[in-house]
Coordinates of C-alpha atoms (C1' of nucleotides) in Angstrom, one line a residue:
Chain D
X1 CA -88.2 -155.5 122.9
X2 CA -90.3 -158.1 121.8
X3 CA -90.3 -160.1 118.2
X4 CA -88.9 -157.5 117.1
X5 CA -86.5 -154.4 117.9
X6 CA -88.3 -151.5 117.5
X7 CA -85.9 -148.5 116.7
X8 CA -86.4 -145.5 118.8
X9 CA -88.3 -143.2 117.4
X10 CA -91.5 -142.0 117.6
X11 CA -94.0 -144.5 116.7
X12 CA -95.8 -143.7 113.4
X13 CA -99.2 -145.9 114.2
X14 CA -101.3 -144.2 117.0
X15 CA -102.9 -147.7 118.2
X16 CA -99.6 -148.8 118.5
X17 CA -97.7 -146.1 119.8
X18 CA -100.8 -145.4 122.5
X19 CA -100.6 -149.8 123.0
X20 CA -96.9 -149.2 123.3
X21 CA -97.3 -146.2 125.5
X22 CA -99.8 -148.0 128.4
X23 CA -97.6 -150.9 128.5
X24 CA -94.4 -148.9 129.2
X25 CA -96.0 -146.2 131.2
X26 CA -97.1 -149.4 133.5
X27 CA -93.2 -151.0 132.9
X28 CA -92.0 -147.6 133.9
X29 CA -94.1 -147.8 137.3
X30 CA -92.7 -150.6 138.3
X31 CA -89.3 -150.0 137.8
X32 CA -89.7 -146.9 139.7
X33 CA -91.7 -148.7 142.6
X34 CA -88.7 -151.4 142.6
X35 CA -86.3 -148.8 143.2
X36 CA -87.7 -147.2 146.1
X37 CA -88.3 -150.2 147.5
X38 CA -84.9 -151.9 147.2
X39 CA -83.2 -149.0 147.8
X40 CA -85.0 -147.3 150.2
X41 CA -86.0 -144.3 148.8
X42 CA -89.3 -142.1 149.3
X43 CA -90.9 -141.1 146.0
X44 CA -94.0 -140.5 144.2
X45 CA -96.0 -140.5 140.8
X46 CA -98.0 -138.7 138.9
X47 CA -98.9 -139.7 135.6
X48 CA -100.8 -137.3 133.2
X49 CA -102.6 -139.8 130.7
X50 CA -103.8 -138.5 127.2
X51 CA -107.2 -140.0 127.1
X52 CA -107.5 -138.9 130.9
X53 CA -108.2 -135.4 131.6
X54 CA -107.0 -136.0 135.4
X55 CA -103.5 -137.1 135.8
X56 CA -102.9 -140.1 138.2
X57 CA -101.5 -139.6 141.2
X58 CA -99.4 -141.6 143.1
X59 CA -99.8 -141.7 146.5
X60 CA -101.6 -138.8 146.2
X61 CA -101.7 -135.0 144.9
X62 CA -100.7 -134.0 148.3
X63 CA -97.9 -136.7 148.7
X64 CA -97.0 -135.5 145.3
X65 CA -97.0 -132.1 145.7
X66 CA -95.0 -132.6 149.1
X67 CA -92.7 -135.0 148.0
X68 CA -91.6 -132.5 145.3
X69 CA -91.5 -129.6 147.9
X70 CA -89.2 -131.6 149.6
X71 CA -87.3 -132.1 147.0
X72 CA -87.4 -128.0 145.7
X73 CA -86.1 -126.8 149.6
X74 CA -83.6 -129.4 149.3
X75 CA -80.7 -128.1 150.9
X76 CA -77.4 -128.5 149.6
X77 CA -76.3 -131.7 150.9
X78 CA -73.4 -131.6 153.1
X79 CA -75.1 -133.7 155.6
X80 CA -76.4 -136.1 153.3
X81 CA -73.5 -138.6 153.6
X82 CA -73.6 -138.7 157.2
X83 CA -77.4 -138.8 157.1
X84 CA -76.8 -142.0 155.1
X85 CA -74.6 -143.8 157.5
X86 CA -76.8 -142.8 159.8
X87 CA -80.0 -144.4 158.3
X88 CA -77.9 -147.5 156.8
X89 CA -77.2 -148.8 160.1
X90 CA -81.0 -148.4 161.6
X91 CA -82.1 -149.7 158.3
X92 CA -80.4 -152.5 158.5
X93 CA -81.0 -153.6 161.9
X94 CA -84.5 -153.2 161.6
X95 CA -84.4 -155.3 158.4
X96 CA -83.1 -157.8 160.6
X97 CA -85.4 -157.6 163.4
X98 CA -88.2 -157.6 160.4
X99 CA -87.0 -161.1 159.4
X100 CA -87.3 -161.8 163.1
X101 CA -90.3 -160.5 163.6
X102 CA -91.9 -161.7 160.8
X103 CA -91.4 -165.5 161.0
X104 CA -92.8 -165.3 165.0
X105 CA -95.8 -163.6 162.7
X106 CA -96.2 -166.4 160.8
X107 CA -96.6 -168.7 163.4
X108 CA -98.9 -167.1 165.5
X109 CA -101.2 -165.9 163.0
X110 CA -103.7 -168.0 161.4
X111 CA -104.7 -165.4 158.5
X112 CA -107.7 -165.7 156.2
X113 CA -107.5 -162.9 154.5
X114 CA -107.3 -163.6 150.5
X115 CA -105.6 -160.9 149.0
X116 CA -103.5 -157.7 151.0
X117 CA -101.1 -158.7 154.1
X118 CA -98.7 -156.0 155.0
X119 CA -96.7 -156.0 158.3
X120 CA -95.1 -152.9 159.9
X121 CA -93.2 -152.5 163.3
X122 CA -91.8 -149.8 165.2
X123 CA -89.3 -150.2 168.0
X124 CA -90.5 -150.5 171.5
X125 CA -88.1 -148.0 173.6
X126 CA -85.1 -147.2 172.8
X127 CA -86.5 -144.1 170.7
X128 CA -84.9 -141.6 173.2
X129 CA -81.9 -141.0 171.1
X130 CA -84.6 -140.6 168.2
X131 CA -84.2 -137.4 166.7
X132 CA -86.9 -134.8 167.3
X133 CA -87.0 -134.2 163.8
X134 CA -87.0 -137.7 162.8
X135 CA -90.5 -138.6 165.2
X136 CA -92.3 -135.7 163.4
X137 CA -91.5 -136.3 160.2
X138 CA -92.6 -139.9 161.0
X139 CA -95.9 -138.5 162.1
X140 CA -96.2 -136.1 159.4
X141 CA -95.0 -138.6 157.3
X142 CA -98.4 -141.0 158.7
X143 CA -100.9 -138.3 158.7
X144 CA -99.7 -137.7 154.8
X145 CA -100.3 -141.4 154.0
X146 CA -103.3 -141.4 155.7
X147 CA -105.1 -138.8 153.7
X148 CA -105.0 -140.6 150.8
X149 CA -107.3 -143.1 152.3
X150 CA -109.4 -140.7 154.3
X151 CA -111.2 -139.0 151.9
X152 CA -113.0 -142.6 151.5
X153 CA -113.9 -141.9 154.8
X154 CA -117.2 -140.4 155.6
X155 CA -117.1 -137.2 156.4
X156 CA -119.1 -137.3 159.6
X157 CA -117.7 -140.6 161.1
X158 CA -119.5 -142.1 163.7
X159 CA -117.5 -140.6 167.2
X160 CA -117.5 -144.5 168.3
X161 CA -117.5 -146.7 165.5
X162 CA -118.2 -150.5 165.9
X163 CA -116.4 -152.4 163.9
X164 CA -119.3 -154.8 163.3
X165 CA -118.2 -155.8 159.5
X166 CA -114.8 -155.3 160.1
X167 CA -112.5 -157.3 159.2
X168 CA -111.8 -160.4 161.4
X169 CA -108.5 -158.9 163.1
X170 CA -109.7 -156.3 164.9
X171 CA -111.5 -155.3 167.6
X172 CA -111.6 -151.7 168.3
X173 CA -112.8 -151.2 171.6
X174 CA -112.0 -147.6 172.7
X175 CA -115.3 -145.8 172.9
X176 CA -116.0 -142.4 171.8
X177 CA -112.7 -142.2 169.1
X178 CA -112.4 -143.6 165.8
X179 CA -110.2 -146.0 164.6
X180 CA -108.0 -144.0 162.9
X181 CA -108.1 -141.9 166.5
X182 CA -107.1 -144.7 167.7
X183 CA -104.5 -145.5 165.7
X184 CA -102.7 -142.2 165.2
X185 CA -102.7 -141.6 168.9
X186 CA -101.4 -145.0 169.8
X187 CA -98.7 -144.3 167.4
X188 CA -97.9 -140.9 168.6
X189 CA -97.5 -142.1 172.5
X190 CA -95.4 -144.6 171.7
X191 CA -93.0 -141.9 169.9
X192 CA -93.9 -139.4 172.9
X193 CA -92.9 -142.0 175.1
X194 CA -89.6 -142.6 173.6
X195 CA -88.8 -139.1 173.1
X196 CA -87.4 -137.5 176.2
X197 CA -83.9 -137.1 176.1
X198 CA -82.2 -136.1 173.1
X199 CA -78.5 -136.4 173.9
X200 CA -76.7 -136.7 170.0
X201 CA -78.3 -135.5 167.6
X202 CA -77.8 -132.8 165.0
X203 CA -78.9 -135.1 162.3
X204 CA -80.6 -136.2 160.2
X205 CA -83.6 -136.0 158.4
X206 CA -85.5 -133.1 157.5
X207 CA -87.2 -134.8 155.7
X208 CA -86.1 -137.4 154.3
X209 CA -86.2 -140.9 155.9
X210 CA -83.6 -142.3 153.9
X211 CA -82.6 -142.0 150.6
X212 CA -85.5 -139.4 149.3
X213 CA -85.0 -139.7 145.2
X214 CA -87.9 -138.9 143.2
X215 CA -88.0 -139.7 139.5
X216 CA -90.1 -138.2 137.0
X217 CA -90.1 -139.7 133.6
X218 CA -91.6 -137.4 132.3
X219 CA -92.9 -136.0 129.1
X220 CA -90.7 -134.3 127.6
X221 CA -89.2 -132.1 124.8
X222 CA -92.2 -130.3 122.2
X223 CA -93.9 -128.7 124.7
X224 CA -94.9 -126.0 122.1
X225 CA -96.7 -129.3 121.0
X226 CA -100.1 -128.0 120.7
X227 CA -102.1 -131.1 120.7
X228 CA -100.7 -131.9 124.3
X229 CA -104.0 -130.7 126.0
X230 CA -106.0 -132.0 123.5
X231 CA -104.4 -135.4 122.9
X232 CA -101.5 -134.9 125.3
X233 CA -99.5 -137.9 124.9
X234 CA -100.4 -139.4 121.6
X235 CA -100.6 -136.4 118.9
Chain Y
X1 CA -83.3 -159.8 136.8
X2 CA -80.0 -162.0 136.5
X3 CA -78.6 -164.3 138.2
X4 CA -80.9 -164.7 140.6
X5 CA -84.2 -163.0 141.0
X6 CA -84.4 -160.9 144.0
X7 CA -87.0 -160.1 146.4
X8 CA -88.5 -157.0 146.4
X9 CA -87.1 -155.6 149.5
X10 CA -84.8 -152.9 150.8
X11 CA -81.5 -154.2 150.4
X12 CA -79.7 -154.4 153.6
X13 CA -76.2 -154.6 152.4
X14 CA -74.9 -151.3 151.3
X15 CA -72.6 -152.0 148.9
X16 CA -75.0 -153.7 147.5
X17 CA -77.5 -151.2 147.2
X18 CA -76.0 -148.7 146.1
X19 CA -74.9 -150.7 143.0
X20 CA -77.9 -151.8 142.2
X21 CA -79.2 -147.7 142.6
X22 CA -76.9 -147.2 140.2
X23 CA -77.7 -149.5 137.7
X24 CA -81.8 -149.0 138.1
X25 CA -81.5 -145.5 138.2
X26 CA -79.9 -145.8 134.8
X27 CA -82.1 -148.4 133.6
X28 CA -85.2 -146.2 134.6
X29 CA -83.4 -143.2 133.2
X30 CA -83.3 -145.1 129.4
X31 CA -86.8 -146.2 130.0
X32 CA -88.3 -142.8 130.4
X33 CA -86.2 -141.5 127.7
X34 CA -87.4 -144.6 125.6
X35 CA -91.3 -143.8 126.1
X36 CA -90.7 -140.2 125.5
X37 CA -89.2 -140.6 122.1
X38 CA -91.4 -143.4 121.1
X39 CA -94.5 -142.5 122.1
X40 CA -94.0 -138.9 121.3
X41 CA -94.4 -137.4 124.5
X42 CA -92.3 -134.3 126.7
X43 CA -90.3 -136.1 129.8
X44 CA -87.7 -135.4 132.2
X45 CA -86.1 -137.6 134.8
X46 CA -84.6 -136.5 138.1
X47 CA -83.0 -138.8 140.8
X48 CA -82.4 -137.2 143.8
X49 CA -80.9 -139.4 146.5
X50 CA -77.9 -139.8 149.1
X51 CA -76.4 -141.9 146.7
X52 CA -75.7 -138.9 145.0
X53 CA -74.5 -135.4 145.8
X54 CA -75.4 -134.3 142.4
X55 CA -79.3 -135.4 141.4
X56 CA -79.2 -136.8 138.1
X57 CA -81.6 -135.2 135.6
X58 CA -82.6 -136.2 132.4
X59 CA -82.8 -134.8 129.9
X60 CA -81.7 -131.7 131.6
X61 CA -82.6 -129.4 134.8
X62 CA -84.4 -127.0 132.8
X63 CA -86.2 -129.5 131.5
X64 CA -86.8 -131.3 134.3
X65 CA -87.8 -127.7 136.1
X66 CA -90.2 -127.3 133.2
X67 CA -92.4 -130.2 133.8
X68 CA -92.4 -130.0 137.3
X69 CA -93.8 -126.2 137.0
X70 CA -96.0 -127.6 134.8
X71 CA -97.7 -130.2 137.5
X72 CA -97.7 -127.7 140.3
X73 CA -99.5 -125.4 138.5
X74 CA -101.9 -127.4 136.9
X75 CA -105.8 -126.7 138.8
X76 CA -107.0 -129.1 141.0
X77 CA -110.0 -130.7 139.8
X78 CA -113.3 -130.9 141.6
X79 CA -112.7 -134.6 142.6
X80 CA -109.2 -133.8 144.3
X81 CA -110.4 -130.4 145.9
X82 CA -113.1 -132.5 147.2
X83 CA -110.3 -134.6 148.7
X84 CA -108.3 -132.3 150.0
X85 CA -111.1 -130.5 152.0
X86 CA -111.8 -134.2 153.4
X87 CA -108.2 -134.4 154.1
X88 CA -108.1 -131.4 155.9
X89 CA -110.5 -132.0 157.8
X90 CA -109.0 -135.5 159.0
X91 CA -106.0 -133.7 159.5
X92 CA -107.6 -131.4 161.8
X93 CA -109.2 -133.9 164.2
X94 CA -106.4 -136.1 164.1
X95 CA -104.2 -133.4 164.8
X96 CA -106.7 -132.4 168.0
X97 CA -106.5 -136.1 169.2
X98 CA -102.8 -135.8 169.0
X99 CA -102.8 -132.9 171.7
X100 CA -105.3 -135.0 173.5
X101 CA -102.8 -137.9 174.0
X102 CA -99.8 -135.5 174.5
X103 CA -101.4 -134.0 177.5
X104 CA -102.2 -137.5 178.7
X105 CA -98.9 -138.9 177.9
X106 CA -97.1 -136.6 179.7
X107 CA -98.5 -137.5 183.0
X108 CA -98.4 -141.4 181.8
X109 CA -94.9 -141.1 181.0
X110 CA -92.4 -143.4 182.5
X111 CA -93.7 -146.3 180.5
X112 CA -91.2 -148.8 179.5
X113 CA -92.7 -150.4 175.8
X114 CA -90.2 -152.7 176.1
X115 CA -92.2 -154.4 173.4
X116 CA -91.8 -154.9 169.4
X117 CA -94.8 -153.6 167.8
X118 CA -96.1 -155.5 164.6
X119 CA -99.0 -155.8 162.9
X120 CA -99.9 -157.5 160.2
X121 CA -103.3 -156.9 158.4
X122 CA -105.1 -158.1 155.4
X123 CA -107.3 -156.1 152.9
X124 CA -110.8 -158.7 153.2
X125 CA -113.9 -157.9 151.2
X126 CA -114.3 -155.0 150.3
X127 CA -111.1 -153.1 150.3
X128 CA -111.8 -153.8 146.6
X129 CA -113.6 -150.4 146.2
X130 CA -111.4 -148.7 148.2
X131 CA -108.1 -149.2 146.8
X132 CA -105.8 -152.1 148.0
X133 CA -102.9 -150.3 146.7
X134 CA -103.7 -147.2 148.7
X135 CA -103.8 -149.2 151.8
X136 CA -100.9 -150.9 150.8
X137 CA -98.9 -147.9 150.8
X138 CA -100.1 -146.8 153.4
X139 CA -98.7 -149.8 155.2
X140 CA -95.7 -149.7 153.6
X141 CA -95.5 -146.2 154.1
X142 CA -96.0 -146.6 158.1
X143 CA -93.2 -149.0 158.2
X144 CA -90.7 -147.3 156.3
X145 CA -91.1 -144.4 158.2
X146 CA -91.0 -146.5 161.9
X147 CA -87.6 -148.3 159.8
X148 CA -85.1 -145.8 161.1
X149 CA -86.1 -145.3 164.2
X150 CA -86.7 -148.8 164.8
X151 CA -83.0 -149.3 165.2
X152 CA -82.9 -148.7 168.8
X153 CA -85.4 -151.5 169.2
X154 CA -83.8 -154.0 171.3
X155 CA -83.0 -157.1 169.2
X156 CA -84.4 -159.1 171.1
X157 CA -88.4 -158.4 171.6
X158 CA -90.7 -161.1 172.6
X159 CA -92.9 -162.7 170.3
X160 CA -96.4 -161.7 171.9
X161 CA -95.0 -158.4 173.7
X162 CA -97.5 -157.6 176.6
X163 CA -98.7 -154.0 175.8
X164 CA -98.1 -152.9 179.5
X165 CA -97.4 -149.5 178.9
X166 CA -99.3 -148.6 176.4
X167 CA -100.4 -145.5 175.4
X168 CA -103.5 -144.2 177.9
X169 CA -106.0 -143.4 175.4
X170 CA -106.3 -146.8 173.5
X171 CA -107.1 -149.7 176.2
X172 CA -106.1 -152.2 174.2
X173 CA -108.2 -155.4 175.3
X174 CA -106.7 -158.0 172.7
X175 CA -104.8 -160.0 174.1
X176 CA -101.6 -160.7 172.2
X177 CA -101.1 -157.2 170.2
X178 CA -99.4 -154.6 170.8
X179 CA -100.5 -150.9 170.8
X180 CA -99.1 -150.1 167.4
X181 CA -101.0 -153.6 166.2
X182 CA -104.3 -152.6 167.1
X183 CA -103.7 -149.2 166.4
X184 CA -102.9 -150.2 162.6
X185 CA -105.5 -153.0 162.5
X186 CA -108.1 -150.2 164.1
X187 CA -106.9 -148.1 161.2
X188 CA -107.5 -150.6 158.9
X189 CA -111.0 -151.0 160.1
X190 CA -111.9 -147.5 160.0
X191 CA -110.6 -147.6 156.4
X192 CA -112.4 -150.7 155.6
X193 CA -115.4 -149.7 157.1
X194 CA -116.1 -146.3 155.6
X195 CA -114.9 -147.3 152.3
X196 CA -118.1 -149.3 151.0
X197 CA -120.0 -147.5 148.7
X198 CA -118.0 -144.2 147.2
X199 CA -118.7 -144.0 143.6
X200 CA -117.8 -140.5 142.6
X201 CA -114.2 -140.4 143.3
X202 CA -112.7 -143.0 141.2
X203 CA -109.8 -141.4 141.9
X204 CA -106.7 -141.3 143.4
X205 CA -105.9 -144.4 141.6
X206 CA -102.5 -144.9 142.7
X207 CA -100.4 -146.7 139.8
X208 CA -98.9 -149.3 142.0
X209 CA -99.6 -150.9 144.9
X210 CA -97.2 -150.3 147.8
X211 CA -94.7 -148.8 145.3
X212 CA -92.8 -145.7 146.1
X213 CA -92.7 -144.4 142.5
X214 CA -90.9 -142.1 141.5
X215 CA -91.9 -141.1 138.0
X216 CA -93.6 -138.1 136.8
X217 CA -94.9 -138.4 133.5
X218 CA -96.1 -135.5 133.2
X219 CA -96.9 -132.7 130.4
X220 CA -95.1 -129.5 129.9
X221 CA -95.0 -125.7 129.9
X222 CA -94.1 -122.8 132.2
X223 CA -90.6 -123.2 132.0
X224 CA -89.9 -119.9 132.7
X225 CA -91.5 -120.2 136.6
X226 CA -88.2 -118.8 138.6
X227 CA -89.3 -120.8 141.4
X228 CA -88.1 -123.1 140.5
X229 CA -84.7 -122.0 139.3
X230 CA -84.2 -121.3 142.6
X231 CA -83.9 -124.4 143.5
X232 CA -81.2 -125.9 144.9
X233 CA -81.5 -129.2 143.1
X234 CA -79.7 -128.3 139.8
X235 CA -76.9 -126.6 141.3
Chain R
dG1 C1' -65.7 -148.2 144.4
dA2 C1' -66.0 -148.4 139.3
dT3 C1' -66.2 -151.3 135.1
dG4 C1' -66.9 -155.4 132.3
dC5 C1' -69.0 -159.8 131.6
dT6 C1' -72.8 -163.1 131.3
dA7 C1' -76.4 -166.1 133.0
dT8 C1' -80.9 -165.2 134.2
dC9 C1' -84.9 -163.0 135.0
dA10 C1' -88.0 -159.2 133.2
dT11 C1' -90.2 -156.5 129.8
dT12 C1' -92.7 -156.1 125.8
dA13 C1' -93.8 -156.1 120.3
dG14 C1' -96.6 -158.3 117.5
dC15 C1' -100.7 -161.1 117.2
dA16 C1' -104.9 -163.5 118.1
dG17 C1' -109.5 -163.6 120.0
Chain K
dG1 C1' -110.0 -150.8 122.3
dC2 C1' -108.8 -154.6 125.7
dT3 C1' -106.8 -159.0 127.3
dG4 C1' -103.8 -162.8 127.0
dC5 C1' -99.9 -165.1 124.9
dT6 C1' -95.1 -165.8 123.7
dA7 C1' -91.1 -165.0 121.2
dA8 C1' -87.4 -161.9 121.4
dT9 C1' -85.1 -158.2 123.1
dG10 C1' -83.9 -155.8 127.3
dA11 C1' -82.3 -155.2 132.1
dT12 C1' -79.4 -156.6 135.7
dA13 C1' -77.5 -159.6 140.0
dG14 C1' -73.5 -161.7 141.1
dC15 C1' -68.7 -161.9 140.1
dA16 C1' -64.2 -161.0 138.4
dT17 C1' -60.9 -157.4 137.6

DNA sequence: GATGCTATCATTAGCAG
DNA sequence: GCTGCTAATGATAGCAT
């Protein structure tokens, strides 16, 4: 793509075809990230590398693992268009109120930080129409993500953390719960709070927030190849 | 990519985004058929999304089945059984706390969260070792999930919603945040906290940062699992 | 809604250090 | 082998049909 059009076929030279490999393996990433990001769609990665004897995982094996079960129990979609009109219309308005919500955030918050700034929001009531479904995949969806992250966490956490070197935007005052206590359980009662009555329904969302696609470039064809253990991707 | 360059960001309009699904799905389809072929290595693509009744597979469902076999039954290593078990165990508290705050909620109840709930954080020092893009997808992970619910949010919130009714367990002191806010940024603590020093598991090593990937590289074998074949996704 | 057409932006092949 | 650079090729957003 590049100075010169390569033909496609398998590249002869190993430095270059394991050169060529890392940079399109990385190209290939992206792509995938960009389309489950402006489309919506839930997905994971798992990359086995040749020199690596552990694959990559993207989240996580777990978020892997589940994100393919998901996709294996699959039912056959019959709901799956309605499921989208469904999710179209929430997703837009909340990209709306994001937009909204956002630029207040930009006013009122004087940030220092210097290199990660994410921002998430969650309607306020209004959830009772919420499908029962929908809140625990949300929470299963949370706790998923958050194991990832947790194994960094010490195994025996302190039962009231202070959040001496914390970061300069929080102050976690609840005694006698973690953080991520905190945090999960402040999440779930605002769903629990919202949840009551469950008038419509019948919707939606096993599983899948939105669109669920999940794309695995993948190795492919000469799996007889014997030298895939041993040199998996660059024979 | 033409035209104009677009943000990264779900695309609100549906037309829209379903074009541009179609075109990246195709464009990610060639790549991954493009590395397999040059760099000599087994692949398989599958797109599963609303977009589509019919997942798109490359370069065909058996193959596709193949490789997936092929990463479920490959044996955890040490570093991610080590995970999991810490995973588990997070699970298990968190899931304890979660009873905790239903029992409480239900005599709370009657709240009225009229309130938008944002946060914002910011990986500072040391987020480094733990893995900004795990964090990041965490984030990103939260607020996808909280999108499709979110749509019953009023339009309207306030910019600095008062957390009057907010969840029992977590008396949130700072002024100007939500529930959800500190929740996250309490999260974010706990992560950033317990994060320092963790040598041994240079792992998880997502590819992206928040990216929902969708690509399995991955190697091959077991073809012949019927599990899979099973499987309602190549009809 | 699907297809065809570019102007543009994005990816990357080939090198150099 | 890895990183950075840039020329070329590749991918595709916005439109027109």
């Amino acid at each position: 793509m590049a100075r010169k059009k390569v033909q496609l076929q398998w590249i002869m030279n190993d430095t270059t075809r394991r050169t060529t490999y890392k940079k399109r393996v990385k190209g290939l990433m992206k792509k995938a990230k960009e389309l489950s990001i402006l489309c919506g769609v839930e997905a994971c990665a798992i990359v086995y590398s040749p020199y690596d004897p552990q694959p990559e995982v993207w989240p996580s094996p777990m978020e892997a693992v589940r994100v393919i079960g998901e996709f294996e129990c699959r039912p056959e979609n019959d709901q799956t268009k309605k499921r989208l009109n469904q999710e179209n219309y929430i997703r837009q308005r909340v990209a709306k109120a994001e937009e909204q919500v956002v630029k207040q955030q930009k006013k009122n918050r004087r940030m220092e930080m210097d290199n990660l700034m994410y921002q998430s929001l969650a309607g306020g009531r209004g959830l009772q129409d919420l499908n029962i479904k929908e809140l625990s995949d949300l929470m299963r969806s949370i706790d998923d993500r958050l194991k990832p992250i947790s194994h960094k966490m010490e195994y025996s956490h302190h039962p009231a953390p202070q959040p001496g070197g914390a970061p300069a935007l929080t102050a976690v005052p609840v005694a006698q719960k973690t953080p991520l206590e905190v945090a999960l359980e402040s999440l779930e009662n605002q769903i629990l709070m919202d949840t009551a009555p469950q008038p419509q329904d019948g919707v939606v969302t096993v599983a899948h927030t939105a669109g669920q696609d999940m794309m695995f470039p993948v190795p492919h064809d000469n799996y007889e190849d014997p030298s895939f253990w041993g040199a998996p991707f660059f024979p």
